[in-house]
XYZ file of C-alpha atoms in Angstrom:
165
model
C -59.968 87.079 -6.826
C -57.014 88.327 -4.820
C -56.913 92.006 -3.885
C -54.303 94.550 -4.914
C -52.796 96.769 -2.242
C -52.018 100.278 -3.409
C -49.679 101.912 -0.911
C -48.397 105.458 -1.234
C -45.711 107.076 0.833
C -47.628 110.337 1.141
C -51.100 111.591 0.338
C -49.390 113.983 -2.087
C -48.818 110.903 -4.303
C -52.566 110.418 -4.775
C -52.840 112.320 -8.095
C -50.433 109.743 -9.544
C -51.883 106.754 -7.684
C -55.445 107.594 -8.728
C -54.585 106.438 -12.266
C -53.814 102.959 -10.920
C -57.028 102.911 -8.906
C -59.060 103.834 -12.006
C -57.463 100.994 -13.983
C -58.080 98.483 -11.192
C -61.737 99.577 -11.170
C -61.930 99.105 -14.964
C -60.783 95.495 -14.506
C -63.106 94.931 -11.502
C -60.111 94.056 -9.335
C -60.679 94.498 -5.608
C -58.171 96.819 -3.977
C -57.294 98.782 -0.877
C -55.466 102.108 -0.813
C -53.324 103.185 2.148
C -50.751 105.817 3.060
C -47.659 104.338 4.729
C -44.174 105.722 4.815
C -40.995 103.685 4.711
C -39.397 106.377 6.872
C -42.187 107.817 9.048
C -44.222 104.646 9.660
C -41.813 101.784 8.943
C -43.405 99.437 11.489
C -46.852 99.844 9.902
C -45.428 99.261 6.420
C -43.549 96.146 7.518
C -46.572 94.758 9.392
C -48.867 95.377 6.419
C -46.486 93.666 4.009
C -45.760 90.730 6.291
C -49.500 90.033 6.604
C -50.601 90.971 3.078
C -50.743 87.430 1.710
C -52.846 86.059 4.561
C -55.092 89.142 4.280
C -56.063 88.215 0.728
C -53.714 90.333 -1.353
C -52.056 88.991 -4.507
C -49.975 92.006 -5.561
C -48.721 95.162 -3.876
C -48.290 98.439 -5.744
C -46.094 100.978 -3.953
C -45.796 104.621 -4.999
C -43.207 106.966 -3.539
C -41.091 109.927 -4.532
C -37.726 111.334 -3.513
C -36.020 108.749 -1.263
C -38.423 106.125 -2.595
C -37.708 103.194 -0.309
C -41.335 102.140 0.208
C -41.475 99.425 -2.465
C -38.249 97.878 -1.208
C -39.367 97.903 2.421
C -42.623 96.210 1.436
C -40.842 93.693 -0.812
C -38.448 92.769 1.994
C -41.273 91.351 4.112
C -43.406 89.467 1.571
C -43.190 86.914 -1.198
C -45.961 88.697 -3.110
C -44.948 90.605 -6.225
C -44.340 94.285 -5.528
C -44.646 96.881 -8.275
C -42.970 100.212 -7.642
C -44.171 103.519 -9.026
C -41.439 106.143 -8.739
C -43.158 109.517 -8.343
C -41.831 112.708 -9.833
C -40.897 115.421 -7.362
C -39.498 118.924 -7.684
C -36.037 117.558 -6.943
C -34.208 115.669 -9.679
C -37.347 115.261 -11.836
C -38.118 111.804 -10.417
C -34.732 110.295 -11.249
C -33.982 109.858 -7.529
C -37.233 107.941 -7.008
C -36.637 105.834 -10.104
C -33.175 104.782 -8.980
C -34.276 104.144 -5.392
C -37.128 101.949 -6.629
C -35.309 99.972 -9.290
C -31.931 99.381 -7.595
C -32.862 96.517 -5.290
C -30.521 93.904 -3.831
C -30.618 90.285 -4.968
C -33.566 88.445 -3.459
C -35.728 91.554 -2.975
C -37.091 92.279 -6.473
C -39.374 95.201 -7.225
C -40.965 95.406 -10.668
C -40.705 99.073 -11.567
C -42.784 101.077 -14.014
C -42.010 104.497 -15.462
C -41.919 107.633 -13.341
C -45.585 108.421 -12.573
C -46.548 105.237 -14.474
C -49.434 104.253 -12.217
C -51.767 103.038 -14.970
C -49.109 100.576 -16.143
C -48.587 99.415 -12.563
C -52.274 98.480 -12.425
C -52.097 96.729 -15.802
C -49.035 94.773 -14.660
C -50.833 93.806 -11.439
C -53.804 92.660 -13.530
C -51.506 90.584 -15.739
C -50.023 88.925 -12.659
C -53.451 88.101 -11.244
C -54.649 86.933 -14.679
C -52.192 84.036 -14.545
C -54.809 82.259 -12.429
C -57.966 84.091 -13.551
C -59.251 83.464 -17.077
C -61.942 86.153 -16.854
C -59.342 88.779 -16.031
C -57.096 87.447 -18.817
C -59.976 87.953 -21.274
C -60.414 91.556 -20.087
C -56.721 92.191 -20.688
C -56.925 90.662 -24.155
C -59.906 92.911 -24.952
C -57.943 95.949 -23.733
C -55.089 95.084 -26.124
C -57.505 94.634 -29.039
C -59.182 97.958 -28.237
C -55.791 99.669 -28.115
C -54.890 98.192 -31.501
C -58.187 99.391 -32.999
C -57.598 102.856 -31.538
C -54.187 103.128 -33.181
C -55.625 101.914 -36.506
C -58.315 104.619 -36.310
C -55.690 107.274 -35.588
C -53.630 106.054 -38.529
C -56.672 106.271 -40.806
C -57.345 109.844 -39.624
C -53.677 110.716 -40.198
C -53.805 109.363 -43.749
C -56.767 111.646 -44.440
C -54.828 114.655 -43.102
C -51.821 113.769 -45.248
C -54.028 113.505 -48.339
C -55.303 117.041 -47.675
C -51.789 118.487 -47.943
């Protein structure tokens, strides 16, 4: 199975990124986590991205806040899918990171999840890898079934509460 690279612009993004790592672990997807900055270590970010495919990666997840250019910098140097996680910061409530991550020029796409949406980034990465991995596809199908059962159980509990009124 291909690995997923989880790159964050700062170690302060780890509380958000950890949710993606947990999901990748749940799916038994191999991964690496690194801190690289589009602005402070651009050469390292570009080198990592340019070599990611030959180093066994299948998807890159990039988390950054504020001037969130990391996902775009990584996407510029690879043909692998890049998933951006805009991280909420004290300034502008994450809207700046969201816009910086989603507004990419033609030819440099970045799939973007919600602000602080790291768990969904991992699920999307799993779905991408599952296109060529039936075992992973089965795990995703089971997750969806479990989610459906969970909602049905919550609905049943809600009906009981409503009856008590």
